[in-house]
Short mmCIF file of C-alpha atoms and ligand atoms in Angstrom, two decimals:
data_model
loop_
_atom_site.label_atom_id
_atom_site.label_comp_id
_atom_site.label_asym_id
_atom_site.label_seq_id
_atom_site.Cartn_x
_atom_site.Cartn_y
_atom_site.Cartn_z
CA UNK A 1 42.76 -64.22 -36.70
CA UNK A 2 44.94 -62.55 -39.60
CA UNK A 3 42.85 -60.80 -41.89
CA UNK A 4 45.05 -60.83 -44.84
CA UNK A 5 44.33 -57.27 -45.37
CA UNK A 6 47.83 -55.87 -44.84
CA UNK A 7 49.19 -53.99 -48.18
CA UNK A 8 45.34 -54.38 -49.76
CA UNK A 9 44.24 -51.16 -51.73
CA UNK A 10 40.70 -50.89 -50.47
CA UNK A 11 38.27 -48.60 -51.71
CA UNK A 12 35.40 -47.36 -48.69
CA UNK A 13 32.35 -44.95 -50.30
CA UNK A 14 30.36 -42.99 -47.99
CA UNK A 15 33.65 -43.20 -45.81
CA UNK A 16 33.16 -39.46 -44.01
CA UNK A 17 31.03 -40.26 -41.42
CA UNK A 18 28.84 -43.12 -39.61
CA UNK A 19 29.38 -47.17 -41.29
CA UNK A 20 31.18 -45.96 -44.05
CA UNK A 21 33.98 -44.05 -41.72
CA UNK A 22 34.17 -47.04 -39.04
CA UNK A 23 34.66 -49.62 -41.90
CA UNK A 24 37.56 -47.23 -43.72
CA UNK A 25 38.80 -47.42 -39.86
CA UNK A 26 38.51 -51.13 -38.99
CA UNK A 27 39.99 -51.83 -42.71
CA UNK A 28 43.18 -49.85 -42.25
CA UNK A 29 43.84 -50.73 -38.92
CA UNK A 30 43.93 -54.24 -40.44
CA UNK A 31 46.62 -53.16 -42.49
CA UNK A 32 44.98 -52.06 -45.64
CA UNK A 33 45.53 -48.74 -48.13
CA UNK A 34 41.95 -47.09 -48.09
CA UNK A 35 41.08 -45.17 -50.15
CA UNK A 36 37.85 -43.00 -48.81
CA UNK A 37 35.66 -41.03 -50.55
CA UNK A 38 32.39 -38.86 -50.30
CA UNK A 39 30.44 -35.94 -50.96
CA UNK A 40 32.21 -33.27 -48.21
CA UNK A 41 35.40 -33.11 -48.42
CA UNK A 42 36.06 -31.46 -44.83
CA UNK A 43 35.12 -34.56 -43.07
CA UNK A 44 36.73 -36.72 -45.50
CA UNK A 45 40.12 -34.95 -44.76
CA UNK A 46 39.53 -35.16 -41.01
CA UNK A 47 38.49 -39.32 -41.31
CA UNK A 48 41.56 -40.02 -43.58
CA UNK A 49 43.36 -37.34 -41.28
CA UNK A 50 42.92 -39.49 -38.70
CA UNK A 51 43.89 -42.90 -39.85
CA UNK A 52 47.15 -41.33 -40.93
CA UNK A 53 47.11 -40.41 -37.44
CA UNK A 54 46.66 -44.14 -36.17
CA UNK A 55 49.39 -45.19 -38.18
CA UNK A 56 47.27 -46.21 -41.25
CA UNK A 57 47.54 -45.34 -44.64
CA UNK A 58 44.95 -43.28 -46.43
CA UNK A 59 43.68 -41.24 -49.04
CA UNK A 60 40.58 -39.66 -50.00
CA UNK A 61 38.58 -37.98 -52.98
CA UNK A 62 35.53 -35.99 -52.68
CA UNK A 63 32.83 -36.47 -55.12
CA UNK A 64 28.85 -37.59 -55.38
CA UNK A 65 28.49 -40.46 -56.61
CA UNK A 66 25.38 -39.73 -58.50
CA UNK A 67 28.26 -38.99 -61.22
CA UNK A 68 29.42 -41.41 -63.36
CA UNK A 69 32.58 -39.45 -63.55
CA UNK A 70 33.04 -39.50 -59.68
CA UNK A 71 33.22 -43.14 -59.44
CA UNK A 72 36.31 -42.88 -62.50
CA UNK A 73 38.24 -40.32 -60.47
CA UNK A 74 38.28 -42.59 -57.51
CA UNK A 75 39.65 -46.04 -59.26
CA UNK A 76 42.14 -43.39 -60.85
CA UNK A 77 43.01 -41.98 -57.25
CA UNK A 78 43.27 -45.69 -55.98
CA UNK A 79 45.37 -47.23 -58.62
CA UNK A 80 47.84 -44.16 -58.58
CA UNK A 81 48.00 -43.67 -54.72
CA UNK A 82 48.11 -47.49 -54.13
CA UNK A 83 47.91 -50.14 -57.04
CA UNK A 84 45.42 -52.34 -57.98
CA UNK A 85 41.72 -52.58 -56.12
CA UNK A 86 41.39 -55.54 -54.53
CA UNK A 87 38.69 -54.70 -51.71
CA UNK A 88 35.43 -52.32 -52.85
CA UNK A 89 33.22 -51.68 -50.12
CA UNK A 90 30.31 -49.64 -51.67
CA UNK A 91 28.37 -47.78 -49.13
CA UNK A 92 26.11 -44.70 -49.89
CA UNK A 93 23.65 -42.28 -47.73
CA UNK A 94 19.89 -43.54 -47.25
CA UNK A 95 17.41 -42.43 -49.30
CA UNK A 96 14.00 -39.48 -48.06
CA UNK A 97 11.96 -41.63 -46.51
CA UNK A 98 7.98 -41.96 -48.02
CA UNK A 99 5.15 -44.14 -49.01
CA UNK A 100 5.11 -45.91 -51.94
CA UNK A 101 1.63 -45.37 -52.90
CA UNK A 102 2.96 -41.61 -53.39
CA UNK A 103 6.32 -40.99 -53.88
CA UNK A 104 7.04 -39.79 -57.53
CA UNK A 105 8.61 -41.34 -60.38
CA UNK A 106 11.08 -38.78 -59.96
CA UNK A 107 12.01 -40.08 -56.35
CA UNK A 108 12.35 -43.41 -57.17
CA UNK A 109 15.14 -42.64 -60.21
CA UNK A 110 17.40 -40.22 -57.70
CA UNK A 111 17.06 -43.49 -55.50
CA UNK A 112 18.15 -45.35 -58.13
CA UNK A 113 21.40 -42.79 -58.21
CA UNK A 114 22.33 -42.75 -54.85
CA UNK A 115 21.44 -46.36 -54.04
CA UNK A 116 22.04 -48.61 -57.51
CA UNK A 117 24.10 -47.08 -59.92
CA UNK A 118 27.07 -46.45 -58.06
CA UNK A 119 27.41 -49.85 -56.90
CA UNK A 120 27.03 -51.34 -60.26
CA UNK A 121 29.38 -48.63 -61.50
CA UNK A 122 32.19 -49.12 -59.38
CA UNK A 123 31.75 -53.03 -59.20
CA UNK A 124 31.87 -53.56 -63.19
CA UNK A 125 35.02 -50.80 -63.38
CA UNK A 126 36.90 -52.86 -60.77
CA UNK A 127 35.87 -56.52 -61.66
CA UNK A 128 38.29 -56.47 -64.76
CA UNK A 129 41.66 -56.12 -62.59
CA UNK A 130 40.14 -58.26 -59.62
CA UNK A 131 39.75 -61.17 -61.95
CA UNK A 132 43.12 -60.61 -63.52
CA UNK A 133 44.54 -61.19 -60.57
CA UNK A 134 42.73 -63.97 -58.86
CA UNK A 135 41.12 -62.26 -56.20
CA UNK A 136 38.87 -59.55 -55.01
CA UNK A 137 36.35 -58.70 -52.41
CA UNK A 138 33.20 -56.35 -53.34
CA UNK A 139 31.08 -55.59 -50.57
CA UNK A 140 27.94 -53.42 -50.84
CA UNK A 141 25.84 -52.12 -47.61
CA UNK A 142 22.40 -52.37 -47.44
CA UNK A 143 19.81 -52.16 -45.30
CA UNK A 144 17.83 -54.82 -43.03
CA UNK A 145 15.20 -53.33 -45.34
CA UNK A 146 16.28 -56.37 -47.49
CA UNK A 147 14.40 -58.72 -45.10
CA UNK A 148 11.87 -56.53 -43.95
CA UNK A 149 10.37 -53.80 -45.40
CA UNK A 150 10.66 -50.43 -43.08
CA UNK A 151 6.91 -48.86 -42.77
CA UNK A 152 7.61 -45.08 -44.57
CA UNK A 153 11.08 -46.20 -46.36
CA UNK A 154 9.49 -47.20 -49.78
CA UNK A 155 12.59 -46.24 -51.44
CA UNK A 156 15.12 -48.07 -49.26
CA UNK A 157 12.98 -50.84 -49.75
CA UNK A 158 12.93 -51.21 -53.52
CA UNK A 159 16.20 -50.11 -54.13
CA UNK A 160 18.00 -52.10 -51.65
CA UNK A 161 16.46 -55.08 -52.99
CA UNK A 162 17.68 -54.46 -56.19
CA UNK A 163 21.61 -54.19 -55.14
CA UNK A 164 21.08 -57.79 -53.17
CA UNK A 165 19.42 -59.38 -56.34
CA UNK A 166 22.66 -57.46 -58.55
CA UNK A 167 25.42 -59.11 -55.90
CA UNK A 168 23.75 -62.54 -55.95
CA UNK A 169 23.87 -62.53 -59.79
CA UNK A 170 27.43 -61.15 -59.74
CA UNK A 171 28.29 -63.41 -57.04
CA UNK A 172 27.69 -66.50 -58.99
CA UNK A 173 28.87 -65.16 -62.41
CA UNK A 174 32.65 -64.96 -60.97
CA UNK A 175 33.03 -67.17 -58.23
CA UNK A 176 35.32 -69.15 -59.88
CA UNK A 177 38.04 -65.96 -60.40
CA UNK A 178 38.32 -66.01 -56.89
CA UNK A 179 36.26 -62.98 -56.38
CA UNK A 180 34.13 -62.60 -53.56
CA UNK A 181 30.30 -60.63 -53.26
CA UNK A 182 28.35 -59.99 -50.89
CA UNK A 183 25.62 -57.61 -49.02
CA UNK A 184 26.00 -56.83 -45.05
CA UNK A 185 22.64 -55.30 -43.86
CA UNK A 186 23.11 -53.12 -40.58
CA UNK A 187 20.26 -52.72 -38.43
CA UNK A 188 19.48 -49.56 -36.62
CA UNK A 189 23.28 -47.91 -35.75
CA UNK A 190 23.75 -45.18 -33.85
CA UNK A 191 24.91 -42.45 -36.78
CA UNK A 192 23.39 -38.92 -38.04
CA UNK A 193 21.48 -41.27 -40.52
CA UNK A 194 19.35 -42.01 -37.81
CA UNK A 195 19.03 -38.93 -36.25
CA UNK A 196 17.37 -37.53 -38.60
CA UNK A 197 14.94 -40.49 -39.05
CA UNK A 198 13.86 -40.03 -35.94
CA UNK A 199 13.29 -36.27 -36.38
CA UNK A 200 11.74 -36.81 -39.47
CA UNK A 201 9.41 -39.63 -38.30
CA UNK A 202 8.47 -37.55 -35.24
CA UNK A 203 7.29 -34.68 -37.18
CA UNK A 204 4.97 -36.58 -39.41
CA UNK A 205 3.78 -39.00 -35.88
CA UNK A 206 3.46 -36.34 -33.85
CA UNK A 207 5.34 -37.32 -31.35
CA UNK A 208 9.51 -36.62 -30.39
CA UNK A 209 12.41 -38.23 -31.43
CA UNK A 210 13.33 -39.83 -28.26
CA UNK A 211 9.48 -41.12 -27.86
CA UNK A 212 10.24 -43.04 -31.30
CA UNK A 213 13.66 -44.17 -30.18
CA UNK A 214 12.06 -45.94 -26.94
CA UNK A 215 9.74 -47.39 -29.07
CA UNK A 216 12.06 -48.43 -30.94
CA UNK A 217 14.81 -49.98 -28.43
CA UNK A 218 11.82 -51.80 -27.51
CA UNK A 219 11.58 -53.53 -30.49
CA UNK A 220 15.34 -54.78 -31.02
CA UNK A 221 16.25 -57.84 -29.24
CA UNK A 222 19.73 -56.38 -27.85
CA UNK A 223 18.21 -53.60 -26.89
CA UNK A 224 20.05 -51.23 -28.37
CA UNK A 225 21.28 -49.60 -31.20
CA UNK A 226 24.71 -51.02 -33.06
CA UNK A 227 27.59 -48.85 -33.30
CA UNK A 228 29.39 -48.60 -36.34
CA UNK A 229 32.63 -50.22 -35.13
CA UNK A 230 30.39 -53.22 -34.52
CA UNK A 231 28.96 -52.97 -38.13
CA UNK A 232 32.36 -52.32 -39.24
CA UNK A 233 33.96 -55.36 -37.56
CA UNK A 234 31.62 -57.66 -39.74
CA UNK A 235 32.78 -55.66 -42.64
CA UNK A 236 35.86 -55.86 -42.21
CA UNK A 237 35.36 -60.00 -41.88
CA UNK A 238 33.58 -60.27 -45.11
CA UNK A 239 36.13 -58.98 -47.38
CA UNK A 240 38.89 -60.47 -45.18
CA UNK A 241 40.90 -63.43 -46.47
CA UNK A 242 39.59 -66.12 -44.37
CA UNK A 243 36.38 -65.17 -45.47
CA UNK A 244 37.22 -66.72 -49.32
CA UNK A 245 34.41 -69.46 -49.52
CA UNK A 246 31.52 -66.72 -48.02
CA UNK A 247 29.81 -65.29 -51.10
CA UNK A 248 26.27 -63.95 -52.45
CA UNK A 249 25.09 -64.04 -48.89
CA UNK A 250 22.90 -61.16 -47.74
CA UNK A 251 24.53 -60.75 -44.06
CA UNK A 252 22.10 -58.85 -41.18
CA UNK A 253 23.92 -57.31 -38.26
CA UNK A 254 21.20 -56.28 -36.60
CA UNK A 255 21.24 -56.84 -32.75
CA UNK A 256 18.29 -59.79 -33.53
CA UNK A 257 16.12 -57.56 -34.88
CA UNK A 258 14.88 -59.47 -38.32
CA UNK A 259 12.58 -62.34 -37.83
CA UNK A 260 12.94 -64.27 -40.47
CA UNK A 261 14.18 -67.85 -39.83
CA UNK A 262 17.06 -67.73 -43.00
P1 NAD B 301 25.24 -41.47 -42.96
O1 NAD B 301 24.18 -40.64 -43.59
O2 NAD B 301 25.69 -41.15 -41.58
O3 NAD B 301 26.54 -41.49 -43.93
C1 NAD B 301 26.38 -41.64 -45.31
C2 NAD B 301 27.69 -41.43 -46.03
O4 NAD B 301 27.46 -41.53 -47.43
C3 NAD B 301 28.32 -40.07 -45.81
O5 NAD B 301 29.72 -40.21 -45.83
C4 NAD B 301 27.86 -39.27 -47.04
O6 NAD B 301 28.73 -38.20 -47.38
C5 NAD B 301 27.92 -40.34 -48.08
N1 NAD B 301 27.06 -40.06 -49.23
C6 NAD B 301 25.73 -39.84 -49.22
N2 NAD B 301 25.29 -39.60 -50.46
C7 NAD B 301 26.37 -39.66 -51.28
C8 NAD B 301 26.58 -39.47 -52.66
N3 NAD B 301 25.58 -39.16 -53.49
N4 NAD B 301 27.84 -39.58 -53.15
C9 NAD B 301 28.86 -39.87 -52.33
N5 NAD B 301 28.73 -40.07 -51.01
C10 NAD B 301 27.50 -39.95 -50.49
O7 NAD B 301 24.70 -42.96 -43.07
P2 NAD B 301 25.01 -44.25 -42.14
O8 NAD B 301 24.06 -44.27 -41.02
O9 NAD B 301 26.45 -44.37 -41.92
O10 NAD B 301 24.51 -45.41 -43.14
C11 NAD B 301 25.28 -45.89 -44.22
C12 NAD B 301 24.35 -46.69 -45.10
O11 NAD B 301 23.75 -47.74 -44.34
C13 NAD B 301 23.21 -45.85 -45.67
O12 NAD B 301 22.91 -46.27 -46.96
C14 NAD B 301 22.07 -46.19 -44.74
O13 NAD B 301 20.81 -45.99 -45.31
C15 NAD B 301 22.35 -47.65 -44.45
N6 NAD B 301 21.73 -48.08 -43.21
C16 NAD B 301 21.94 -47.39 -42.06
C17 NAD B 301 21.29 -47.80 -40.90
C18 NAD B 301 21.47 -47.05 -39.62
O14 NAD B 301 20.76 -47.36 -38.67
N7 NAD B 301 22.39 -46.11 -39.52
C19 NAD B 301 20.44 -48.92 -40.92
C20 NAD B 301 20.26 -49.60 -42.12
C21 NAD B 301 20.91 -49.16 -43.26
#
């Protein structure tokens, strides 16, 4: 199936590593400009290093998204490098993991930052030339947190929830320009994000990481952990051409593990 992303300008955050780096890579070697960006810019050279390398085209900017001024350095980087956005796939780092009966206000607003803000930020800066032109494709990870809360990731939980209610509401409000939005949810994927879950988790459980990744395994119908290529490769779907009637929709790739019948 052609994608219809060859000449797209395509804009991956969180794009040095893990999901974010495998959906830069499954974009370009679709055909699309990508533009990547994150907080170190070492790793960002080497990711858009090698898509060059593949024979794609990329760019990069380092910033944190936390500022508002990051997200207005990268459209500027895009349009300049490439034209026009057409594709935003907004994808940040998780958030500390904690209860919610005792993480501080403070802790839920950096959330908030990482998780919210830039999405909304980069979504309402690119919506404008999207519509102008009669199509678009925004695209925000999440977490399968949006189904089912994750015991000790309060924050993921809230915040997530509040980027899937955002896209549904955007969704709707510009259908008819011929923009597309939508939420893909990735279930546990082998990336450093994980890593140090487990480390985390096995500190506070007593117990090691590879005790709680058993345990885990156990628990996912596949048996085993996603890897970002096969997160990516849904991605890369969703903000596809073909995919121009799919939108507000909360997608899971998850390996079965959610329960919930819709
Ligand atoms: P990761 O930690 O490996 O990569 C995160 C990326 O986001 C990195 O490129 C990092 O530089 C960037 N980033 C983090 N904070 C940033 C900031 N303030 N400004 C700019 N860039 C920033 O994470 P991952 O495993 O690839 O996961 C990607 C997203 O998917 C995360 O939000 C994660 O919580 C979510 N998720 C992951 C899993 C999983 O199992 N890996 C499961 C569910 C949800």
């Amino acid at each position: 199936m052609d994608l219809g992303l060859r000449g797209k300008t395509a804009i991956v955050t969180g794009a040095s590593q893990g999901i974010g780096r495998a959906i830069a890579e499954a974009l370009a070697a679709e055909g699309a400009r990508v533009v990547l960006s994150a907080r170190n810019e070492e790793k960002l050279r080497r990711a858009a290093g090698d898509i060059c390398a593949a024979g794609g085209d990329a760019t990069y900017l380092a910033g944190d998204l936390n500022e508002p001024e990051t997200a207005r350095r990268l459209l500027e980087r895009a349009r300049n490098e490439f034209g026009p956005v057409d594709v935003l796939v907004g994808n940040t780092g998780g958030p500390p993991s904690g209860l919610a009966a005792e993480l501080p206000e403070g802790a839920w607003r950096e959330a908030a930052e990482l998780l919210f803000y830039p999405q909304l930020r980069l979504a309402q800066a690119v919506l404008p030339e999207m519509q102008a032109r009669g199509w678009g494709r925004i695209l925000f990870v999440t977490s399968i947190s949006v189904k089912e809360p994750i015991e000790n990731l309060a924050l993921s939980n809230a915040l997530r929830a509040a980027v899937t209610g955002f896209a549904k509401t955007l969704a709707r409000e510009v259908a008819a320009s011929g923009v597309t939005v939508n939420t893909l949810g990735p279930g546990y994927t082998a990336t450093e994000r994980v890593k140090h879950l487990f480390e985390d988790n096995a500190a506070r459980q007593n117990t090691t990481p590879e005790e709680l990744e058993q345990r885990l395994l156990a628990q996912i119908p596949a048996r085993r952990m996603a890897r970002p290529e096969e997160i990516a490769a849904v991605a890369a779907f969703l903000v596809s051409e073909p995919a121009s009637y799919l939108t507000g929709q909360a997608v899971m790739v998850d390996g079965g593990y959610t329960h919930g019948l819709l």
